[in-house]
CSV table of C-alpha atoms in Angstrom, one decimal:
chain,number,residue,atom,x,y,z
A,1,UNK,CA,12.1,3.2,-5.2
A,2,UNK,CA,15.0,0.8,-5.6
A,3,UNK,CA,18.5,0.8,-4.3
A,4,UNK,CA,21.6,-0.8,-5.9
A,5,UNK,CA,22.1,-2.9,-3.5
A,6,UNK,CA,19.7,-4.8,-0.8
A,7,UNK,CA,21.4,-5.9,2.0
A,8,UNK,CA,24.5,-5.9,0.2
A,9,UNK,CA,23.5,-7.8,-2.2
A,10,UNK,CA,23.2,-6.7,-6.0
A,11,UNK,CA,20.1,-6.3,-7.7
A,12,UNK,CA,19.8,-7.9,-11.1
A,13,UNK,CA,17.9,-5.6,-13.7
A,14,UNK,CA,14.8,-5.8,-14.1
A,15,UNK,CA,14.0,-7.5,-17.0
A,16,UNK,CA,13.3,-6.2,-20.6
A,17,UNK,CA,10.2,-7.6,-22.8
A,18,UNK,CA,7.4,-7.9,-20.0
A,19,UNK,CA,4.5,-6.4,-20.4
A,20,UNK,CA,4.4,-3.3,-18.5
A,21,UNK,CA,1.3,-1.3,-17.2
A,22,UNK,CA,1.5,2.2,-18.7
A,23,UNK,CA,1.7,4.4,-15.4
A,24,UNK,CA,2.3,8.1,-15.2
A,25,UNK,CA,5.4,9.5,-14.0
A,26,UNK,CA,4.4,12.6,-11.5
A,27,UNK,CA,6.8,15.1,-9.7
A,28,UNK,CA,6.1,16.0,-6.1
A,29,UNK,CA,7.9,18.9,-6.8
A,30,UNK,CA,5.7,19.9,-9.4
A,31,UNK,CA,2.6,19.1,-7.5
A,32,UNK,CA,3.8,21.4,-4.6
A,33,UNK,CA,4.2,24.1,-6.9
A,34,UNK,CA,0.7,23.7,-8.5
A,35,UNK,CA,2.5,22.7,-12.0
A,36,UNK,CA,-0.9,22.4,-14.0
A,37,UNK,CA,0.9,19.8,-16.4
A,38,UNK,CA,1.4,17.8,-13.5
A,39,UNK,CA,-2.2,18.4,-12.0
A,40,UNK,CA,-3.6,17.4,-15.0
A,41,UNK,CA,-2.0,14.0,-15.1
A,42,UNK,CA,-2.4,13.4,-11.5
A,43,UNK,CA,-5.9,13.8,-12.0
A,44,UNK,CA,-5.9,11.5,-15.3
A,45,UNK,CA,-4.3,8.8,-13.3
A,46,UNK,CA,-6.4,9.0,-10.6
A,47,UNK,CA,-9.7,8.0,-12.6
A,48,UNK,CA,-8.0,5.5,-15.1
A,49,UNK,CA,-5.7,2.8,-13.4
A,50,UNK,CA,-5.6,5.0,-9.9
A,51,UNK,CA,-1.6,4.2,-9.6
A,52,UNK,CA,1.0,6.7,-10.6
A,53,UNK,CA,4.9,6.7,-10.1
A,54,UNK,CA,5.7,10.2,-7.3
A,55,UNK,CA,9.2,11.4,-8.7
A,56,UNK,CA,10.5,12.0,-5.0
A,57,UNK,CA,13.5,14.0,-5.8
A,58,UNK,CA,14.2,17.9,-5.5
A,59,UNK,CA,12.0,18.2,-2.5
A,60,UNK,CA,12.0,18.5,1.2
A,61,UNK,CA,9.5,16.2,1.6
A,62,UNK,CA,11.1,13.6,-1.0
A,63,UNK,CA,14.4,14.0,0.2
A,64,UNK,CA,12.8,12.9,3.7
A,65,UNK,CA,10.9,9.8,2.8
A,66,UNK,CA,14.2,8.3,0.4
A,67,UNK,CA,16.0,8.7,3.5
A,68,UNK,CA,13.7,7.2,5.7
A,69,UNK,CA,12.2,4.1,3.7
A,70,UNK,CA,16.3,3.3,3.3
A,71,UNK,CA,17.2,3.5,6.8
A,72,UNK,CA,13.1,1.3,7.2
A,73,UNK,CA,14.2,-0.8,4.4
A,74,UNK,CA,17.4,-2.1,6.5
A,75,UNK,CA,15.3,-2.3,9.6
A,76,UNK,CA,13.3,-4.8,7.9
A,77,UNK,CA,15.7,-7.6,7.7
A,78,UNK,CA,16.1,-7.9,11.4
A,79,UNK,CA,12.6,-7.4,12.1
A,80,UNK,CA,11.3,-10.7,9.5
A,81,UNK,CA,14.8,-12.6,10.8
A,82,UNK,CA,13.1,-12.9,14.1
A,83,UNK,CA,12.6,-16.5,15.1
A,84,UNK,CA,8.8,-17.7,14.1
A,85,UNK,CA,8.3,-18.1,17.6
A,86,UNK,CA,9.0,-14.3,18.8
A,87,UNK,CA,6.8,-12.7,16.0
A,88,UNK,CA,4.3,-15.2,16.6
A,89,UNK,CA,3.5,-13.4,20.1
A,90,UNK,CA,1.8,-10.5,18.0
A,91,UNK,CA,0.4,-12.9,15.5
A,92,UNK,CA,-3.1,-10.4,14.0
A,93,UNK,CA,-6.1,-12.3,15.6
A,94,UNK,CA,-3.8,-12.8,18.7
A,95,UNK,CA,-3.7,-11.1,22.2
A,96,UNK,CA,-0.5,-9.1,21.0
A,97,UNK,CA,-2.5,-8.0,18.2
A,98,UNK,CA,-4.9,-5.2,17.8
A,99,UNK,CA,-7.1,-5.6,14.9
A,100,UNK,CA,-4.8,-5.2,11.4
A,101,UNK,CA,-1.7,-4.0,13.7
A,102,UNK,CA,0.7,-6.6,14.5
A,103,UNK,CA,2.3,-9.3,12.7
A,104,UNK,CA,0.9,-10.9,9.6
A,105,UNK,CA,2.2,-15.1,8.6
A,106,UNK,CA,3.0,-16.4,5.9
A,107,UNK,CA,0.5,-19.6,4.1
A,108,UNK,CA,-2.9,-17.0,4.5
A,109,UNK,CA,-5.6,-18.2,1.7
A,110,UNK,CA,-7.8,-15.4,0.6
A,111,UNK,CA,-11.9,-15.9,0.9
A,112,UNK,CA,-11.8,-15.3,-2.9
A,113,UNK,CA,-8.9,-17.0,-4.1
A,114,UNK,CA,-10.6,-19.8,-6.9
A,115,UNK,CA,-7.6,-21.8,-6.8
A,116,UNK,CA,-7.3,-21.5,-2.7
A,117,UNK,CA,-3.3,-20.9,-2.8
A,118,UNK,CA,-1.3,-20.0,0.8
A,119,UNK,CA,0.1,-16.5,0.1
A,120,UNK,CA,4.2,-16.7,0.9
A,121,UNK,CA,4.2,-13.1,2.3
A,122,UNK,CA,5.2,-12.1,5.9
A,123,UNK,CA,4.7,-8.4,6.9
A,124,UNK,CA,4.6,-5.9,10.2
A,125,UNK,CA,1.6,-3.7,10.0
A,126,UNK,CA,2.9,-0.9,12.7
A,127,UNK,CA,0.1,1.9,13.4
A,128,UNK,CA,0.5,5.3,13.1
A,129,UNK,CA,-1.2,6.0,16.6
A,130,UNK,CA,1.2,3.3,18.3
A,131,UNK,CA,4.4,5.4,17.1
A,132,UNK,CA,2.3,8.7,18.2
A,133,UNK,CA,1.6,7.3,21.5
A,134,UNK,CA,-2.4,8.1,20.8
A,135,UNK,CA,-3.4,4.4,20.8
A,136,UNK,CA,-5.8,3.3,23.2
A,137,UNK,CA,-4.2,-0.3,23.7
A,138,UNK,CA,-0.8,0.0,21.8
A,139,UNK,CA,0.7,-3.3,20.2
A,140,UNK,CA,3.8,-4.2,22.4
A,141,UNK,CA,6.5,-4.5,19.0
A,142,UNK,CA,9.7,-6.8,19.5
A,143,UNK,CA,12.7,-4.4,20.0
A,144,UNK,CA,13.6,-4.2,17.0
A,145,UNK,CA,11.0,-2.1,16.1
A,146,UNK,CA,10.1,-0.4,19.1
A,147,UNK,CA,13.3,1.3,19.6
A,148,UNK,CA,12.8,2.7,16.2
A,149,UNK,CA,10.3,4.5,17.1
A,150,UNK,CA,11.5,8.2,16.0
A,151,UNK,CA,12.2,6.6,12.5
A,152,UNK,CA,9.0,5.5,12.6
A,153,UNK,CA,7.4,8.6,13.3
A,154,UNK,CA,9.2,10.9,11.0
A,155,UNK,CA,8.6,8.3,8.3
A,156,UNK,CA,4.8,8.4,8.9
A,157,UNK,CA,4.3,12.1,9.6
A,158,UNK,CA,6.1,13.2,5.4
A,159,UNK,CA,4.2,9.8,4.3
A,160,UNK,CA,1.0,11.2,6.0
A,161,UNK,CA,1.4,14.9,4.4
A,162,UNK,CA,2.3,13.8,0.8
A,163,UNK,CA,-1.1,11.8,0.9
A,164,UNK,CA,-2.6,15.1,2.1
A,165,UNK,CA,-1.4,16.9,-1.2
A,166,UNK,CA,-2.5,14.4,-3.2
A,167,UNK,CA,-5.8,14.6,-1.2
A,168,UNK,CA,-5.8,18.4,-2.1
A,169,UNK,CA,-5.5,17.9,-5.7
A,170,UNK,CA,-8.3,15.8,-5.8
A,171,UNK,CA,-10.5,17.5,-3.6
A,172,UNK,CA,-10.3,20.6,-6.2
A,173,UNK,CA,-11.2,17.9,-9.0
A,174,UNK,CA,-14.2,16.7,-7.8
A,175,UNK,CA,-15.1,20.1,-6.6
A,176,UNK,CA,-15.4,19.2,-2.7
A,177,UNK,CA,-13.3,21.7,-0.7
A,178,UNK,CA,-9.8,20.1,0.9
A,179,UNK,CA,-11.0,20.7,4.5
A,180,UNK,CA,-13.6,18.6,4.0
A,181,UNK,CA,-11.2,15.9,2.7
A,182,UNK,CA,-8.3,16.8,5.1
A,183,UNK,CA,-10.8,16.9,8.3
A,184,UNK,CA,-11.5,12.9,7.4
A,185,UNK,CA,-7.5,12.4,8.0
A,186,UNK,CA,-6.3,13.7,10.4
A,187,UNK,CA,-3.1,12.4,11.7
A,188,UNK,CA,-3.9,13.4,15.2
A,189,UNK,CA,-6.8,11.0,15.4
A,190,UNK,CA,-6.8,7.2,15.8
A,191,UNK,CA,-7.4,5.9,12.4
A,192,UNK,CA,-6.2,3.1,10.4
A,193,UNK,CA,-3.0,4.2,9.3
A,194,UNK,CA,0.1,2.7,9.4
A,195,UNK,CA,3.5,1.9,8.1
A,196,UNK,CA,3.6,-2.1,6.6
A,197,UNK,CA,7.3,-3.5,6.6
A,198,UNK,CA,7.0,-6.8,3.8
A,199,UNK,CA,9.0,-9.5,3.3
A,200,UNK,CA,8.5,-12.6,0.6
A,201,UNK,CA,11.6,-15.6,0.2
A,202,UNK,CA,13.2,-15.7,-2.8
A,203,UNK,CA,12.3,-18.5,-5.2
A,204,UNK,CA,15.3,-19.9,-7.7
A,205,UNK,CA,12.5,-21.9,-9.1
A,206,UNK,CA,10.4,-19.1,-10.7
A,207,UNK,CA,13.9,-17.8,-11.7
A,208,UNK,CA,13.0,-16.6,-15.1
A,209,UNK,CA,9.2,-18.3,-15.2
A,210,UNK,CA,7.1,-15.1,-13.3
A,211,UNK,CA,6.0,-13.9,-16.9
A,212,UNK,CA,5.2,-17.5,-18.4
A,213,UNK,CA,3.1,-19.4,-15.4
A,214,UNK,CA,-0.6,-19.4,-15.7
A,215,UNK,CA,-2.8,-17.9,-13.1
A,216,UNK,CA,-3.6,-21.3,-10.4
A,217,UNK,CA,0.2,-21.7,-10.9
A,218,UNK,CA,1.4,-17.9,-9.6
A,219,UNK,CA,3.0,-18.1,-6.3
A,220,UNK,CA,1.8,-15.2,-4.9
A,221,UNK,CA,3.4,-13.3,-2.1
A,222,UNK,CA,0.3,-11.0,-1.7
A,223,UNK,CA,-3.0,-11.7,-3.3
A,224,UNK,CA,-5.2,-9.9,-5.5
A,225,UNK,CA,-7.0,-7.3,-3.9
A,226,UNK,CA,-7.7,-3.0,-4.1
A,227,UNK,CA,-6.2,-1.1,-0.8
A,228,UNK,CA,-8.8,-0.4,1.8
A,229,UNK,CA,-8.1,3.4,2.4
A,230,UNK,CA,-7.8,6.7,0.6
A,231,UNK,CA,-3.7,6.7,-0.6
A,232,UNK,CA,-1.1,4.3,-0.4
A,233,UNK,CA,2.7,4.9,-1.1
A,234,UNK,CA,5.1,2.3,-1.6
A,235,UNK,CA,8.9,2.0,-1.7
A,236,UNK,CA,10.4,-0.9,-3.4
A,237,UNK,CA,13.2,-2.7,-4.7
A,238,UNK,CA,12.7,-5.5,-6.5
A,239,UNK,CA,9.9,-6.2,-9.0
A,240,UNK,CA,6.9,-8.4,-8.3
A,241,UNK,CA,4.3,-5.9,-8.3
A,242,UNK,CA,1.1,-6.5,-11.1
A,243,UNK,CA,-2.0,-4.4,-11.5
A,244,UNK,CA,-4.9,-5.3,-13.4
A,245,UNK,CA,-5.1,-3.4,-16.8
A,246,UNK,CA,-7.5,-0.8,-17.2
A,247,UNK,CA,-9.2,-2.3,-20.3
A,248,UNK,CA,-9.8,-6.0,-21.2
A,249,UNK,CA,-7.6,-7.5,-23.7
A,250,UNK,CA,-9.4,-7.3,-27.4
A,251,UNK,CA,-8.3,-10.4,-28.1
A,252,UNK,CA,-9.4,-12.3,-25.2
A,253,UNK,CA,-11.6,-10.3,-23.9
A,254,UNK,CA,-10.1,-10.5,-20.1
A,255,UNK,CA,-8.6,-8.1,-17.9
A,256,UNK,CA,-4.8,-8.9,-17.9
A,257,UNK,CA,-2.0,-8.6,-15.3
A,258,UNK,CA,0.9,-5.9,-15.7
A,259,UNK,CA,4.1,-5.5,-14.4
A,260,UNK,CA,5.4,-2.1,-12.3
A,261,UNK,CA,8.8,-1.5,-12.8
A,262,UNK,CA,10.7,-0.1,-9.8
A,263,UNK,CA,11.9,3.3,-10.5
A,264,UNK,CA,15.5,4.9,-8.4
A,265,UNK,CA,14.2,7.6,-6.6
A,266,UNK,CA,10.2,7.1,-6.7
A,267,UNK,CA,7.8,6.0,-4.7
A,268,UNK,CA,4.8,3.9,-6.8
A,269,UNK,CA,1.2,5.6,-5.6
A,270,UNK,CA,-2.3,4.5,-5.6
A,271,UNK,CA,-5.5,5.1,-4.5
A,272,UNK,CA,-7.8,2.8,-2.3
A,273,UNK,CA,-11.3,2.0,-1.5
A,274,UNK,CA,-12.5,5.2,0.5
A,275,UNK,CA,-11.5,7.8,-2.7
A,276,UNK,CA,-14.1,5.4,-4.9
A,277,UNK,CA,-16.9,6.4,-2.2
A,278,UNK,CA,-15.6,9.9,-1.3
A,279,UNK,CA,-15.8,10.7,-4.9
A,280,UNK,CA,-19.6,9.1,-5.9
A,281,UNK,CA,-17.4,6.6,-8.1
A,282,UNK,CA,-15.4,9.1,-9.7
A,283,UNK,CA,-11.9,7.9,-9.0
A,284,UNK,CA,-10.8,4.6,-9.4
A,285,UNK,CA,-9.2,2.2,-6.4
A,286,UNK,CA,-6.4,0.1,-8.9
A,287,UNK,CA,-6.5,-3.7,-8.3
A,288,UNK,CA,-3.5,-5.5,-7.9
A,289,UNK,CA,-1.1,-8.6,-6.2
A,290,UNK,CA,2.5,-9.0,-5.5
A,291,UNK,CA,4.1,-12.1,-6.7
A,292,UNK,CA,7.4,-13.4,-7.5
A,293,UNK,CA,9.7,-11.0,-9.4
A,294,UNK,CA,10.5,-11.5,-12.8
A,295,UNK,CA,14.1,-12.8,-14.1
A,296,UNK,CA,16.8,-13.0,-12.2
A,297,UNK,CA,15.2,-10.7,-9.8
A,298,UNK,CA,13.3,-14.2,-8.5
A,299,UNK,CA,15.9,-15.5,-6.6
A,300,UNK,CA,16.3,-12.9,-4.1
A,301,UNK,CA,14.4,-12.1,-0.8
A,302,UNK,CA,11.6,-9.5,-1.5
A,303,UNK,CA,11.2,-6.3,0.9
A,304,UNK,CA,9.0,-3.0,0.5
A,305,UNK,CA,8.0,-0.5,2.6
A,306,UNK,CA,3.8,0.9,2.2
A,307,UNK,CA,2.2,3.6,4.2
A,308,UNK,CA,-1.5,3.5,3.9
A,309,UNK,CA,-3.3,6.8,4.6
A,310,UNK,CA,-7.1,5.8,5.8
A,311,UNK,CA,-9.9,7.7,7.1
A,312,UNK,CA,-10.0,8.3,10.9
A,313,UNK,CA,-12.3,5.8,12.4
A,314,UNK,CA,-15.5,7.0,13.0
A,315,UNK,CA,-15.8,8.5,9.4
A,316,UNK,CA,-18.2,7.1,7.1
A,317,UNK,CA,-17.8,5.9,3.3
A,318,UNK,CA,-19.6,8.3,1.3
A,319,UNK,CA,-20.2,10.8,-1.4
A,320,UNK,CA,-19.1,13.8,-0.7
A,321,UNK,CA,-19.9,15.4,-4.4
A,322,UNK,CA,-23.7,15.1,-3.2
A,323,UNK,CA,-25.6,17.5,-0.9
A,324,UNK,CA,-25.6,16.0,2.9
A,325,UNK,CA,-29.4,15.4,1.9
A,326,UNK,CA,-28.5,13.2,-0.7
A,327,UNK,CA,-25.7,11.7,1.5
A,328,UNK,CA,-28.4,10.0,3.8
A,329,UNK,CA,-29.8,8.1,0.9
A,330,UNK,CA,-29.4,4.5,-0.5
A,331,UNK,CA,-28.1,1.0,1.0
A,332,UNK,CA,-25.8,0.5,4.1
A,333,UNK,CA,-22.7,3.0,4.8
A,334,UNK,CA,-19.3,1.7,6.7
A,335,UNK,CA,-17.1,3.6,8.7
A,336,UNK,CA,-13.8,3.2,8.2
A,337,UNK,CA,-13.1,0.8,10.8
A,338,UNK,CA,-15.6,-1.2,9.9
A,339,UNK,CA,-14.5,-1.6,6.6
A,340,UNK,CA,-10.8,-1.7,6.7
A,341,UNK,CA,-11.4,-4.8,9.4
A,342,UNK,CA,-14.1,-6.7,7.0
A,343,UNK,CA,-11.6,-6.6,4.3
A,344,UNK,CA,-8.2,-7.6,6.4
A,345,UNK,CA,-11.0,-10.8,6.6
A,346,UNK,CA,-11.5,-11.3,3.4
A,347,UNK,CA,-7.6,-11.3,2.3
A,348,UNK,CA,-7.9,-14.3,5.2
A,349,UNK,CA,-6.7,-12.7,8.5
A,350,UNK,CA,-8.3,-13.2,11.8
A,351,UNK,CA,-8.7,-9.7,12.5
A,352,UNK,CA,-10.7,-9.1,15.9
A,353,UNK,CA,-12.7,-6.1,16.2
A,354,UNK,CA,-11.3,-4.0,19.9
């Protein structure tokens, strides 16, 4: 959701022309109310490019996270103006760390990454059961952050519930019953949730070039990758988000990278890994990358503000549209955990398992 201003700074439009990926725009408001219109497209979105615009406006709940992510979003520029040296004391992979929770560098390379480029992202992954004081071993946060803590927890607590209602809708699409979804994510129990402050430097060099580089020549700020839990919402303000189209291009015959357009007033959803498992392949886990933004856009200083709903812990990746018979069958299963920590290392962090 973007703001006029960032930091007091104007925001150049973003730019016309691009090639934009064709997501949905949905109303909280209607979801709440059971609109069927809206149920319907939330449902179509969900099991094409599993990203959809959430018109926040009208609504309790909307009202609540616009308020928050703003007063997050100016948080944020204290938090990454930290000298290295400070947030390098709860470097991930460090004692002042615990597993994904702590502070991520800049210069990462991703297991994957073919052309083995350093990501130019820095971000704060701040756990939900830190700011609920439910951690076992709670990540000690520079001031900055700590003394925010009631933001914090207001933020995550609406975040956490509008995940749960998109939970809901989905839950009555695949025909599983919403306790069974909603007892897998449960705020009150340590999971991998967590609020992620971002920050990538402006570039006056890709001024005007994001749309035109080739791929081994796309500075990325985060790399290519599909989120790790069940539903991710995400504020931002400048462009630089891409997700992979949903079809290959006829022409080439290659998948192609689209832009998201920041929207005033929405937040920009998606689904993750766990909802591909929970749903026996059903819904669809979006892949997608951050680089720099497009146009004039380039030359500024990139923040956003995610909150990732996950499974609790201890719950296991599986299909829950099959008998618990059927469950037990086939190859390995992860629990959440597990698998939120593998892929933190495959993205090239040196998450440590507790």
């Amino acid at each position: 959701m973007p703001h006029k201003t960032t930091h007091s700074i104007d925001i150049p439009p973003f730019p016309t022309g691009l090639k934009e990926a064709p997501v949905q725009r949905i109303s909280l408001t209607s979801i709440l109310s059971a609109d069927a219109a809206a149920l319907a497209d939330l449902k179509t979105a969900c099991r094409t490019h599993g990203f959809f615009y959430l018109d926040l406006a009208d609504c309790p709940y909307g009202n609540a996270l616009q308020r928050t992510s703003s007063q997050l979003h100016s948080l944020m520029h204290a938090a990454f103006a930290l000298p290295q040296s400070s947030k390098q004391q709860n470097a991930i992979g460090g004692p002042g760390a615990r597993g994904l929770f702590g502070f991520k560098k800049a210069g990462i390379v991703a297991t994957d990454d073919v052309h083995q480029r350093r990501d130019r992202g820095e971000m704060w992954n701040v756990s939900k059961d830190d700011v609920l004081g439910q951690s076992d071993r709670p990540v000690e946060y520079p001031t900055v952050i700590g003394e925010q803590a009631v933001l914090f927890e207001e933020f995550d607590r609406t975040a956490h519930e509008v995940g749960m209602c998109v939970l809901d809708v989905l839950a009555d699409s695949l025909g599983v019953s919403r306790e069974e979804l909603r007892g897998r994510h449960r705020i009150t129990e340590q999971s991998g949730d967590h609020s992620r402050l971002t920050w990538g430097p402006g570039d006056s060099e890709a001024e005007g070039k994001a749309s035109t580089v080739d791929d081994a020549s796309t500075r990325i700020t985060t790399y290519a990758h599909t989120d790790f839990g069940s539903v991710t919402l995400l504020f931002n303000w400048l462009g630089g988000l891409q997700i992979e189209s949903h079809e290959p291009n006829p022409k080439t015959g290659q998948k192609e990278w689209q832009w998201v357009r920041p929207l005033d007033g929405h937040a920009i959803c998606n689904l993750g890994d766990s909802m591909v498992q929970f749903s026996g392949g059903q819904l669809r886990s979006g892949k997608h990358r951050v680089v720099a933004a497009p146009g004039e856009q380039a030359k500024l200083d990139r923040y956003s503000l995610v909150y990732f709903v996950r499974p609790e812990d201890d719950v296991v990746l599986e299909d829950l549209t099959v008998s618990p018979n059927e469950r037990d069958q086939g190859g390995k299963k992860y629990k959440a955990k597990e698998w939120i920590e593998m892929r933190g290392r495959d993205l090239g962090n040196a998450v440590k398992s507790d």
